[in-house]
Amino acid sequence: MGERSERTSGTSATVAHDADQYADLTDLVIRMDDVSVRRGDTTLLRDVDWSVELDERWVVLGPNGAGKTTLLRMAAAELHPTAGTVHVLGEQLGRVDLFELRPRIGFCSAALAQRVPGDEIVRDIVVSAGYALLGRWREHYDSFDLDRANRLLDALGMFSFGGREFRTLSEGERKRVMIARALMADPELLLLDEPAAGLDLGGREDLVARLSALAEDPDAPASVLVTHHVEEIPPGYTHGLLLRAGGIVAQGLLPDVITEQNLSRAFGLPLRVRHEDGRYSARRA
């Protein structure tokens, strides 16, 4: 009897602990605990502890090979950790049906854009996100879906391009279409992998302004943006995570992270940082 009571007590304690842990996740869209990712003898990420709350907008920065895209792919439920635990939207990777989780995440990357057939119509690329497809086939969309796709294209300055083929667009225009697509399913989490990569100055500034407006919208989802360049950080983003060689250099509120000391450590050379009118810039000291 004593042994049974002891076991029952232990079970109750475990349930209580799990309940407490679940309560800790209610305001978090991403939580990584002691996460590492290895491929063969190569460590892509090591000992990462990171949390993103519902109303936060995060920028992840670091040099090539720092582990930024690996981190984002885990947040997109596309990659599992080698060690540690990852929770996305309250669900633990490895214990959740990914086909149910992924539609709750808006993911925009160059790799995804490269998979879009060149002859797909812009509006169809956006609206088909509701079915997790890259273009229309035989599925049916009602007026609400089409109206939402048009509103998103309009918000990103692409409404007049809705009837164009994807291959006729510039790089900047393609980026904006893919962001509209990422928002189509009204996601709870928006992930942007180097959205300004490859853009000229005008394209970058236009995109940064649109992402800033999205970040400042209280109804917009929590978001994580990966970049190499502080100049691409949109005003309205609140937090930063700096990576180098798979490890965290600094994380927290953006002004505390984007400092000369932290950036110099992350990029391995002395840097001077300037912050003016909500924008950052950096150059070698």
Coordinates of C-alpha atoms in Angstrom, one line a residue:
M1 CA 0.0 0.0 0.0
G2 CA 2.8 2.4 0.9
E3 CA 4.6 1.6 -2.3
R4 CA 1.4 2.2 -4.4
S5 CA 0.8 5.5 -2.6
E6 CA 4.4 6.5 -3.3
R7 CA 4.0 5.7 -7.0
T8 CA 0.7 7.6 -7.1
S9 CA 2.3 10.6 -5.5
G10 CA 5.1 10.5 -8.0
T11 CA 2.7 10.3 -10.9
S12 CA 0.8 13.3 -9.5
A13 CA 4.0 15.2 -9.2
T14 CA 4.9 14.4 -12.8
V15 CA 1.4 15.5 -14.1
A16 CA 1.8 18.7 -12.1
H17 CA 5.2 19.3 -13.5
D18 CA 3.9 18.8 -17.1
A19 CA 1.0 21.1 -16.4
D20 CA 3.4 23.8 -15.2
Q21 CA 5.6 23.3 -18.3
Y22 CA 2.5 23.6 -20.5
A23 CA 1.5 26.8 -18.7
D24 CA 4.9 28.2 -19.4
L25 CA 4.3 27.6 -23.2
T26 CA 1.0 29.4 -23.4
D27 CA 2.5 32.8 -24.4
L28 CA 5.4 31.3 -26.4
V29 CA 5.4 30.6 -30.1
I30 CA 8.9 29.2 -30.1
R31 CA 10.9 27.6 -27.3
M32 CA 14.2 25.8 -27.7
D33 CA 15.9 24.2 -24.7
D34 CA 19.5 23.1 -24.8
V35 CA 19.2 22.5 -28.6
S36 CA 22.0 21.1 -30.7
V37 CA 22.0 20.0 -34.4
R38 CA 24.8 17.9 -35.8
R39 CA 25.4 16.4 -39.2
G40 CA 28.2 13.8 -39.1
D41 CA 31.2 15.4 -37.4
T42 CA 29.8 19.0 -38.0
T43 CA 27.9 20.9 -35.4
L44 CA 25.5 23.3 -37.0
L45 CA 24.0 24.6 -33.7
R46 CA 25.0 24.0 -30.1
D47 CA 23.4 24.5 -26.7
V48 CA 20.8 26.9 -27.9
D49 CA 18.2 28.2 -25.4
W50 CA 15.7 30.6 -27.1
S51 CA 12.1 31.7 -26.6
V52 CA 9.8 33.9 -28.7
E53 CA 6.6 35.3 -27.3
L54 CA 3.4 36.1 -29.1
D55 CA 3.9 39.8 -29.6
E56 CA 7.6 39.8 -30.4
R57 CA 9.4 40.4 -33.6
W58 CA 12.9 38.9 -33.7
V59 CA 15.9 39.4 -36.0
V60 CA 18.5 36.6 -36.2
L61 CA 21.9 37.8 -37.4
G62 CA 25.3 36.3 -38.0
P63 CA 27.9 35.5 -40.7
N64 CA 27.6 32.7 -43.2
G65 CA 27.7 29.3 -41.5
A66 CA 26.5 30.7 -38.2
G67 CA 23.4 28.4 -38.1
K68 CA 20.7 30.9 -38.9
T69 CA 18.9 28.9 -41.5
T70 CA 19.2 25.7 -39.4
L71 CA 17.5 27.6 -36.5
L72 CA 14.8 28.9 -38.7
R73 CA 14.1 25.4 -40.3
M74 CA 13.5 24.0 -36.8
A75 CA 11.1 26.9 -36.0
A76 CA 9.3 26.0 -39.3
A77 CA 9.0 22.3 -38.2
E78 CA 11.2 21.3 -41.1
L79 CA 14.1 20.0 -39.1
H80 CA 14.4 18.1 -35.8
P81 CA 17.2 18.8 -33.2
T82 CA 19.9 16.2 -32.6
A83 CA 19.7 17.0 -28.9
G84 CA 17.4 19.1 -26.7
T85 CA 13.7 20.0 -27.2
V86 CA 11.9 22.3 -29.6
H87 CA 8.4 23.6 -29.0
V88 CA 6.6 25.5 -31.8
L89 CA 3.1 26.9 -31.1
G90 CA 2.9 24.9 -28.0
E91 CA 3.7 21.6 -29.7
Q92 CA 6.9 19.6 -29.2
L93 CA 8.7 18.5 -32.4
G94 CA 8.8 14.7 -32.5
R95 CA 5.4 14.5 -30.6
V96 CA 3.2 16.3 -33.0
D97 CA 1.7 15.7 -36.5
L98 CA 3.7 18.0 -38.7
F99 CA 1.0 18.2 -41.3
E100 CA -1.3 19.8 -38.7
L101 CA 1.4 22.1 -37.3
R102 CA 3.0 23.5 -40.5
P103 CA -0.2 25.2 -41.8
R104 CA -0.1 27.4 -38.7
I105 CA 3.4 28.7 -39.7
G106 CA 4.1 31.1 -42.6
F107 CA 7.5 30.4 -44.0
C108 CA 9.2 32.5 -46.8
S109 CA 12.6 31.5 -48.2
A110 CA 14.6 31.6 -51.4
A111 CA 14.5 27.8 -51.6
L112 CA 10.7 27.8 -51.6
A113 CA 10.6 30.5 -54.2
Q114 CA 12.8 28.5 -56.5
R115 CA 10.3 25.7 -56.4
V116 CA 7.5 27.9 -57.9
P117 CA 6.9 27.1 -61.6
G118 CA 7.7 30.1 -63.7
D119 CA 4.4 30.0 -65.5
E120 CA 2.3 30.1 -62.3
I121 CA 0.0 33.2 -62.0
V122 CA 0.9 35.5 -59.1
R123 CA -2.6 35.5 -57.5
D124 CA -2.7 31.7 -57.7
I125 CA 0.6 31.4 -55.9
V126 CA -0.8 33.3 -53.0
V127 CA -4.3 31.8 -52.8
S128 CA -3.0 28.2 -53.1
A129 CA -1.1 28.6 -49.8
G130 CA -4.4 27.7 -48.1
Y131 CA -4.0 24.2 -49.5
A132 CA -0.2 24.2 -49.0
L133 CA 0.3 24.0 -52.7
L134 CA 2.6 26.0 -55.0
G135 CA 0.0 27.1 -57.5
R136 CA -3.6 26.1 -58.5
W137 CA -4.6 22.7 -59.7
R138 CA -8.2 21.6 -59.5
E139 CA -9.0 22.8 -56.0
H140 CA -11.8 25.3 -55.4
Y141 CA -11.4 28.7 -53.7
D142 CA -14.3 30.8 -52.5
S143 CA -14.6 34.5 -52.7
F144 CA -13.2 35.0 -49.2
D145 CA -10.0 33.3 -50.2
L146 CA -9.6 35.3 -53.3
D147 CA -10.4 38.5 -51.6
R148 CA -7.8 37.8 -48.9
A149 CA -5.2 37.0 -51.5
N150 CA -6.0 40.3 -53.3
R151 CA -5.8 42.3 -50.0
L152 CA -2.4 40.8 -49.2
L153 CA -1.0 41.5 -52.6
D154 CA -2.3 45.1 -52.3
A155 CA -0.7 45.5 -48.9
L156 CA 2.6 44.4 -50.4
G157 CA 2.3 46.6 -53.5
M158 CA 1.6 43.7 -55.8
F159 CA -2.1 43.9 -56.6
S160 CA -1.6 45.1 -60.2
F161 CA 0.7 42.1 -60.8
G162 CA -1.9 39.5 -59.7
G163 CA -2.5 38.3 -63.3
R164 CA 1.2 38.1 -64.2
E165 CA 3.3 35.0 -64.5
F166 CA 5.9 34.5 -61.7
R167 CA 8.8 34.4 -64.1
T168 CA 8.1 37.9 -65.4
L169 CA 8.7 39.5 -62.0
S170 CA 11.8 41.1 -60.6
E171 CA 13.6 39.6 -57.6
G172 CA 12.0 42.2 -55.3
E173 CA 8.6 41.6 -56.7
R174 CA 9.0 37.8 -56.2
K175 CA 10.0 38.3 -52.6
R176 CA 6.8 40.4 -51.9
V177 CA 4.6 37.7 -53.6
M178 CA 6.2 35.0 -51.4
I179 CA 5.6 37.1 -48.2
A180 CA 2.0 37.5 -49.2
R181 CA 1.8 33.8 -49.7
A182 CA 3.3 33.2 -46.3
L183 CA 0.5 35.3 -44.7
M184 CA -2.3 33.8 -46.7
A185 CA -3.3 31.1 -44.2
D186 CA -3.3 33.7 -41.4
P187 CA -0.4 32.1 -39.6
E188 CA 0.4 32.3 -35.9
L189 CA 4.1 32.6 -36.7
L190 CA 5.8 34.2 -39.6
L191 CA 9.4 33.2 -40.6
L192 CA 11.4 35.1 -43.1
D193 CA 14.7 33.7 -44.3
E194 CA 16.8 36.6 -45.8
P195 CA 13.9 38.3 -47.5
A196 CA 16.1 41.2 -48.8
A197 CA 18.9 39.0 -50.2
G198 CA 19.7 39.9 -53.8
L199 CA 17.7 43.1 -53.9
D200 CA 19.0 46.4 -55.1
L201 CA 18.9 49.5 -52.9
G202 CA 15.4 50.6 -54.0
G203 CA 14.0 47.0 -53.7
R204 CA 15.5 46.6 -50.2
E205 CA 14.2 49.9 -48.9
D206 CA 10.7 49.3 -50.3
L207 CA 10.7 45.8 -48.6
V208 CA 12.1 47.0 -45.3
A209 CA 9.3 49.7 -45.2
R210 CA 6.6 47.1 -45.9
L211 CA 8.0 44.7 -43.3
S212 CA 8.2 47.6 -40.8
A213 CA 4.5 48.3 -41.3
L214 CA 3.7 44.7 -40.8
A215 CA 5.8 44.5 -37.6
E216 CA 3.9 47.5 -36.2
D217 CA 0.5 46.0 -36.9
P218 CA -0.8 44.6 -33.5
D219 CA -2.8 41.9 -35.3
A220 CA 0.3 40.6 -37.2
P221 CA 1.7 37.3 -36.1
A222 CA 4.9 36.9 -34.1
S223 CA 7.8 37.0 -36.6
V224 CA 11.4 35.9 -37.0
L225 CA 13.6 37.5 -39.7
V226 CA 17.0 36.1 -40.7
T227 CA 19.6 38.4 -42.2
H228 CA 23.3 39.0 -42.6
H229 CA 23.0 42.8 -42.6
V230 CA 21.9 45.2 -39.8
E231 CA 20.7 47.6 -42.6
E232 CA 17.9 45.2 -43.4
I233 CA 16.4 45.3 -39.9
P234 CA 12.9 46.9 -40.2
P235 CA 11.9 49.4 -37.6
G236 CA 9.3 47.8 -35.3
Y237 CA 11.4 44.7 -34.7
T238 CA 11.9 44.3 -31.0
H239 CA 14.4 41.6 -30.3
G240 CA 17.7 40.2 -31.7
L241 CA 19.6 37.0 -31.6
L242 CA 23.3 36.9 -32.7
L243 CA 24.9 33.7 -33.8
R244 CA 28.5 32.7 -34.6
A245 CA 29.7 29.2 -35.5
G246 CA 26.5 27.6 -34.2
G247 CA 26.5 29.3 -30.8
I248 CA 24.7 32.3 -29.3
V249 CA 26.7 35.5 -29.0
A250 CA 23.9 37.6 -27.6
Q251 CA 20.1 37.7 -27.4
G252 CA 17.5 40.0 -26.0
L253 CA 16.0 43.4 -26.7
L254 CA 17.3 44.7 -30.0
P255 CA 19.2 47.8 -28.6
D256 CA 21.0 45.6 -26.1
V257 CA 22.0 43.1 -28.8
I258 CA 23.0 45.3 -31.8
T259 CA 26.1 46.8 -30.2
E260 CA 29.6 47.3 -31.4
Q261 CA 31.0 44.8 -29.0
N262 CA 28.4 42.1 -29.8
L263 CA 28.6 42.6 -33.6
S264 CA 32.4 42.6 -33.5
R265 CA 32.3 39.3 -31.7
A266 CA 29.8 37.8 -34.0
F267 CA 31.5 38.8 -37.3
G268 CA 35.1 38.5 -36.1
L269 CA 36.3 42.0 -36.8
P270 CA 36.0 45.4 -35.2
L271 CA 32.8 47.2 -36.2
R272 CA 31.2 50.5 -35.6
V273 CA 27.5 50.6 -35.3
R274 CA 25.1 53.6 -35.9
H275 CA 21.4 53.8 -35.0
E276 CA 19.4 56.6 -36.6
D277 CA 15.7 57.1 -37.3
G278 CA 15.0 53.5 -36.3
R279 CA 17.6 52.0 -38.7
Y280 CA 20.9 50.4 -38.0
S281 CA 24.1 50.6 -40.1
A282 CA 27.6 49.1 -39.5
R283 CA 31.1 49.5 -40.9
R284 CA 34.6 48.4 -40.1
A285 CA 36.2 50.4 -37.3

